[in-house]
Tab-separated table of C-alpha atoms in Angstrom:
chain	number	residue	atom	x	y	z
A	1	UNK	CA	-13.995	0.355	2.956
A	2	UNK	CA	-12.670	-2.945	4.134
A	3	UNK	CA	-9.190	-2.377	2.637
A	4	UNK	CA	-6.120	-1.702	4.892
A	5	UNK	CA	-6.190	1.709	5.854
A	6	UNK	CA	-3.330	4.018	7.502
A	7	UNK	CA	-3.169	7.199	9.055
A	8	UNK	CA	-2.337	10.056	8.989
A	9	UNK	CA	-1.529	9.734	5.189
A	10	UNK	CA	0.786	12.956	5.556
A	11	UNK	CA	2.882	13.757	8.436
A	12	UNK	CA	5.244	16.649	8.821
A	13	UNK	CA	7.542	17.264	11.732
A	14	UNK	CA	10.918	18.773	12.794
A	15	UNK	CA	13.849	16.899	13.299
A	16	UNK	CA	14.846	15.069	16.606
A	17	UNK	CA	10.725	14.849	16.884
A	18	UNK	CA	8.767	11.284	17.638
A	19	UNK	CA	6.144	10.313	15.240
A	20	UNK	CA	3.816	7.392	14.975
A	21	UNK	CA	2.288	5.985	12.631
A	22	UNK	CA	-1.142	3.319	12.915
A	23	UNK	CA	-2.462	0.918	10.645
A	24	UNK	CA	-5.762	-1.225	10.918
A	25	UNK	CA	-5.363	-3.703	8.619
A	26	UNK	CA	-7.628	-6.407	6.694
A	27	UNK	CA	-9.717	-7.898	10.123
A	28	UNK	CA	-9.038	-11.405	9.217
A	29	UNK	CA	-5.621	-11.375	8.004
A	30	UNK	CA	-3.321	-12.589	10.733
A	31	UNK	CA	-0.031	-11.169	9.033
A	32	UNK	CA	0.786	-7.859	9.152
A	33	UNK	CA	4.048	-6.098	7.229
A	34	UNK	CA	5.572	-2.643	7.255
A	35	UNK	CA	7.459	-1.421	4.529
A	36	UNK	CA	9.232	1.549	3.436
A	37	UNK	CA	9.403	3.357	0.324
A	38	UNK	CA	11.712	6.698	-0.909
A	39	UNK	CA	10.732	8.017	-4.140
A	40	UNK	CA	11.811	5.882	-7.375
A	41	UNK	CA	12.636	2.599	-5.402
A	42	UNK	CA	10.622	0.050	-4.549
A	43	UNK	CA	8.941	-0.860	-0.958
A	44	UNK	CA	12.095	-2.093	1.149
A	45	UNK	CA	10.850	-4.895	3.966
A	46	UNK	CA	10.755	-3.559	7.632
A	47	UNK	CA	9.701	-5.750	9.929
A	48	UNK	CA	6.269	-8.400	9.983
A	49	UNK	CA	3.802	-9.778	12.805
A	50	UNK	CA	1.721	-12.702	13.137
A	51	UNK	CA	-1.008	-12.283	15.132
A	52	UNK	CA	0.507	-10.455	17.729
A	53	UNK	CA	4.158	-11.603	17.736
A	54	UNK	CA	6.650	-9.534	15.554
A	55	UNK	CA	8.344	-12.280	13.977
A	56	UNK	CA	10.867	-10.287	11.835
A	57	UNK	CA	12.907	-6.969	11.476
A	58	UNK	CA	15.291	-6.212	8.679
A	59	UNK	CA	18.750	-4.738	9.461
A	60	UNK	CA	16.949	-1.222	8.074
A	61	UNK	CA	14.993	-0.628	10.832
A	62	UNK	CA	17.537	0.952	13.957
A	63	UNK	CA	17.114	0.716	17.877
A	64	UNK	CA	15.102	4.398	17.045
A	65	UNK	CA	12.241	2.515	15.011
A	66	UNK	CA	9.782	-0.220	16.903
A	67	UNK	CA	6.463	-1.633	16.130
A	68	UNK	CA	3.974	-2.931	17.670
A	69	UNK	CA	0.717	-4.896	17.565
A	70	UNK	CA	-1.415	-5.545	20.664
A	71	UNK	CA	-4.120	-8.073	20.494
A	72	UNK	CA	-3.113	-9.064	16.488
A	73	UNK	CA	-5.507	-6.803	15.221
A	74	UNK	CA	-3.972	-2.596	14.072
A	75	UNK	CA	-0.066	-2.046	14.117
A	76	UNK	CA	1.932	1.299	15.065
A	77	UNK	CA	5.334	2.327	13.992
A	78	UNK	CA	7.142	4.590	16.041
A	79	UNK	CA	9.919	6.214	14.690
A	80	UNK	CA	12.166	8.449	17.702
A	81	UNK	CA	14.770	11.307	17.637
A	82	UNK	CA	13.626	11.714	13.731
A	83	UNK	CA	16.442	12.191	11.054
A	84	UNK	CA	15.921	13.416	7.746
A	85	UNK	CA	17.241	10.188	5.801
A	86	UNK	CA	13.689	8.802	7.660
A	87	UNK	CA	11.539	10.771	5.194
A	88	UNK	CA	9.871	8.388	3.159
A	89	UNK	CA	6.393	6.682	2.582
A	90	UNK	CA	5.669	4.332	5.380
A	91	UNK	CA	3.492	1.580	3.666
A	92	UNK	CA	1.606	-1.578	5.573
A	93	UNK	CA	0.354	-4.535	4.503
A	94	UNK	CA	-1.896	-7.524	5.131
A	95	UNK	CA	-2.119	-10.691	4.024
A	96	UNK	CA	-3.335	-14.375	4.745
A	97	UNK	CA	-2.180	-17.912	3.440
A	98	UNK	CA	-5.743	-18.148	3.429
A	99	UNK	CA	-5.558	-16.346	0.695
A	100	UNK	CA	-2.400	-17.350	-1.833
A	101	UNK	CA	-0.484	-15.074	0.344
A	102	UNK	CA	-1.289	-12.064	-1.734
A	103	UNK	CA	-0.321	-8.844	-0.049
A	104	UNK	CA	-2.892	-6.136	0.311
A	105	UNK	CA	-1.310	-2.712	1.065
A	106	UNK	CA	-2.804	0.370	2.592
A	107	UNK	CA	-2.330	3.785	0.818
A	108	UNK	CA	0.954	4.257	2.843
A	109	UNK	CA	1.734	7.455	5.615
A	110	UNK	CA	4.126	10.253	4.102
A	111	UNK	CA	6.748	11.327	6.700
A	112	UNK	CA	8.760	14.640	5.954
A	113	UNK	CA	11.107	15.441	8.405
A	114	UNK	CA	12.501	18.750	8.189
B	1	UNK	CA	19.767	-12.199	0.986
B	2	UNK	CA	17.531	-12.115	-1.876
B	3	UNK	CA	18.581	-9.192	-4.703
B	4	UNK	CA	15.768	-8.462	-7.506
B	5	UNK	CA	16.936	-6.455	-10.834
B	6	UNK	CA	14.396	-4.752	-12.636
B	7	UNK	CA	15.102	-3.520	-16.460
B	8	UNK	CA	13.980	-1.326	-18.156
B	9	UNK	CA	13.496	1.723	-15.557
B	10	UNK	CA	11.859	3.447	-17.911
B	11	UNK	CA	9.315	2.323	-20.937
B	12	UNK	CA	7.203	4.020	-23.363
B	13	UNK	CA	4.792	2.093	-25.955
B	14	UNK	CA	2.361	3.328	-28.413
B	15	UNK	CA	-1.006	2.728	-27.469
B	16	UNK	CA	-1.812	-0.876	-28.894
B	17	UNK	CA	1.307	-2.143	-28.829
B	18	UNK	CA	2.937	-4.785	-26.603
B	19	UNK	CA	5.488	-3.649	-23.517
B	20	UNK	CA	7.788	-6.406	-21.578
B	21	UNK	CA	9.503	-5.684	-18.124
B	22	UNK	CA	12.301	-8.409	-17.114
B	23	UNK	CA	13.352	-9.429	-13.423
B	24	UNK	CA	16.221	-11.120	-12.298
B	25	UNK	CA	17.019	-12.772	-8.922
B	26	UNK	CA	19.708	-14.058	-6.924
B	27	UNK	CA	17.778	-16.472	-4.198
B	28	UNK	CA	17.471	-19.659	-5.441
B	29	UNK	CA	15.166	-20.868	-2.438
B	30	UNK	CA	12.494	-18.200	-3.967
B	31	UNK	CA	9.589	-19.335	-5.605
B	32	UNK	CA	6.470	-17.112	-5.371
B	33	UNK	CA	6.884	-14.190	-8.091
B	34	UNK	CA	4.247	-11.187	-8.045
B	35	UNK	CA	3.933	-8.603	-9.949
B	36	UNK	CA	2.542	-5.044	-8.388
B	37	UNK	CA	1.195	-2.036	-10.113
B	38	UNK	CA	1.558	1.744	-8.556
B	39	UNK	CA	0.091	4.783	-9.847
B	40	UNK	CA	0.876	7.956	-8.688
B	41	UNK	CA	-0.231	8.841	-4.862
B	42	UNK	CA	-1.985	5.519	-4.792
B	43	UNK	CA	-1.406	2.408	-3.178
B	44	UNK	CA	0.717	-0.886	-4.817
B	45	UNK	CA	-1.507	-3.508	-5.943
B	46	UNK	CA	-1.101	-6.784	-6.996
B	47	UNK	CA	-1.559	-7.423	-10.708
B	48	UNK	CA	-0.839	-10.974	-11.453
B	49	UNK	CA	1.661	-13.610	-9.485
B	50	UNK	CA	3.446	-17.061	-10.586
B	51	UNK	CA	4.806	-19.743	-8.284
B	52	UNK	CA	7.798	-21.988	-9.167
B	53	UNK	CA	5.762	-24.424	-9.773
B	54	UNK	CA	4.624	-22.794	-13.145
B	55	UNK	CA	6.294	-21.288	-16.251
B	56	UNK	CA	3.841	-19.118	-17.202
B	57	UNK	CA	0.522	-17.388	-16.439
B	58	UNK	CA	-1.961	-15.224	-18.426
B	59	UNK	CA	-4.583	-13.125	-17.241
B	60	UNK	CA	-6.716	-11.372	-19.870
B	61	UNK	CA	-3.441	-8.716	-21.444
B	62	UNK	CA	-1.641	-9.695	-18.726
B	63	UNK	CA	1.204	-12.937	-18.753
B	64	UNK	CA	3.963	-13.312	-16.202
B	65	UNK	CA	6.657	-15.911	-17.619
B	66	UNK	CA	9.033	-17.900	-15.322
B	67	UNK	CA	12.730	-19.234	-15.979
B	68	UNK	CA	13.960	-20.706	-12.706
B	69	UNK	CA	17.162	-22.326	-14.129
B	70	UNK	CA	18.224	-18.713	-15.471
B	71	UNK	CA	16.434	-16.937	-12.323
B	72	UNK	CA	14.343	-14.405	-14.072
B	73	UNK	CA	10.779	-13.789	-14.988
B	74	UNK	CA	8.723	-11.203	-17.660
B	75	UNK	CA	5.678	-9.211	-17.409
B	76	UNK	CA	4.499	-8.633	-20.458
B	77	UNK	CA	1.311	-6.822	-21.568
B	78	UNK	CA	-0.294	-6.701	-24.759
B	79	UNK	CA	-2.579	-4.246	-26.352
B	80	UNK	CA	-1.615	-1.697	-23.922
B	81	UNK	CA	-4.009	0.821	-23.120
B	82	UNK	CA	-3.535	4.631	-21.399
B	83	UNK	CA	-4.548	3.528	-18.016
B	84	UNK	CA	-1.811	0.816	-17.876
B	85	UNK	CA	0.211	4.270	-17.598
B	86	UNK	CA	1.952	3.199	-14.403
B	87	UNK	CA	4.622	1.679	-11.857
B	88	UNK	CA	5.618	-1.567	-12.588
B	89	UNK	CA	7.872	-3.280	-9.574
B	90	UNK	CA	8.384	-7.230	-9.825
B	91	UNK	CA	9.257	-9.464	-6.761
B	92	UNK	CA	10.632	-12.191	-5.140
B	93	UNK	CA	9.794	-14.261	-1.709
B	94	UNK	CA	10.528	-17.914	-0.229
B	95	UNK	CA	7.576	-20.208	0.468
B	96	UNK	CA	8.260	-20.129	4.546
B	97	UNK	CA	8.650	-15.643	3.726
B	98	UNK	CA	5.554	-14.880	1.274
B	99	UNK	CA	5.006	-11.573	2.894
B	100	UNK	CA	8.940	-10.468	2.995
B	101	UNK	CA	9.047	-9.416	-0.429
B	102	UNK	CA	12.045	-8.369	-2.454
B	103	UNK	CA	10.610	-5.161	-4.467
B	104	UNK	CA	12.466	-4.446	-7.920
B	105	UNK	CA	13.491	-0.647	-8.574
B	106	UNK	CA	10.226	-0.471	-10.429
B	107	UNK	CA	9.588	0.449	-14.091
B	108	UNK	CA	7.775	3.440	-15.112
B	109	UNK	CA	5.473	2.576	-18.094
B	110	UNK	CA	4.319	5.182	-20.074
B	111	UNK	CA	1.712	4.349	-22.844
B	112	UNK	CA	0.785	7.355	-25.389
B	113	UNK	CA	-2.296	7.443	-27.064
């Protein structure tokens, strides 16, 4: 499967509890994008590299959240000190001008935080 | 920032028969449009897109029109069929932000045989 692929797809934890999450995108796509998703809303922008630079973060994503993506190729998001309001799905995405600057998205990482 | 309205939330069509979703939005510097379908559990995926550049694009049952002076833009899909059973969310980005999308509230279609 060359799509983008995330993992884990499900992740559980307690409260107050770190969790990361990785995803290997597309290889030659040099943008990468995290978004976030609750149930009946649409993905809500997070933050985005290039290569390896992180070029954006919205105003949704607090000191407790940070990404990263060594060498431009997989990503991780870290969330910290976990809060219930973080349960959501955790979607990334790749994507190349290359390419009409479609987005491809992964199958997303489930977070419940209990 | 960019805000994206999505009407209806909710739409069920007879098999066969036509369904439209609308999209509004508020950034006037936007002008790439796509269109993303989610079924359940699965992944979004891109379905059709239109640039500013264009007022309309078909693909097979699938057209995406563009009004940039009103700031909105239709999906519309004819001779629906069960497995277009689905989440429909539109979106909005600027030329320099093609990745940063702005993700509508989505629109559940639900197409009965």
């Amino acid at each position: 499967d060359t799509g983008v692929s995330q993992n884990p797809r499900h992740k559980i934890t307690k409260r107050g509890q770190n969790v990361t999450f990785r995803c290997d995108p597309i290889s030659e796509h040099n943008r990468l994008y995290w978004y976030r998703q609750t149930l009946g809303q649409g993905p809500e922008f997070l933050t985005y590299f290039q290569n390896e630079a992180q070029l954006e973060k919205s105003r949704l994503l607090s000191d407790r959240f940070s990404a990263e993506r060594p060498k431009g190729s997989f990503s991780t998001l870290e969330i910290q000190r976990t809060e219930q309001g973080d349960s959501a799905m955790y979607l990334c995405a790749s994507g190349t001008m290359a390419n009409t600057g479609e987005l491809f998205f992964g199958e997303g990482s489930r977070l419940t935080v209990l | 920032g960019e805000n994206v309205e999505q009407h209806p939330s909710t739409l069920s069509v007879q098999e066969g028969d036509s369904a439209v979703i609308k999209c509004t939005y508020s950034d006037s510097a936007s002008n790439y449009f796509p269109w993303y379908k989610q079924e359940l559990g699965k992944r979004p995926q891109l379905i059709i897109d239109i640039r500013s550049n264009v007022g309309e694009k078909k693909d097979q049952r699938i057209a995406v029109t563009l009004n940039k002076t009103a700031k909105h833009f239709s999906l519309h899909i004819t001779e629906t069929q069960p497995e277009d059973s689905a989440v429909y969310f539109c979106a909005a980005a600027g030329t320099d932000s093609w990745g940063k999308l702005q993700f509508g509230a989505g629109t559940q279609v639900v197409v009965t045989p």
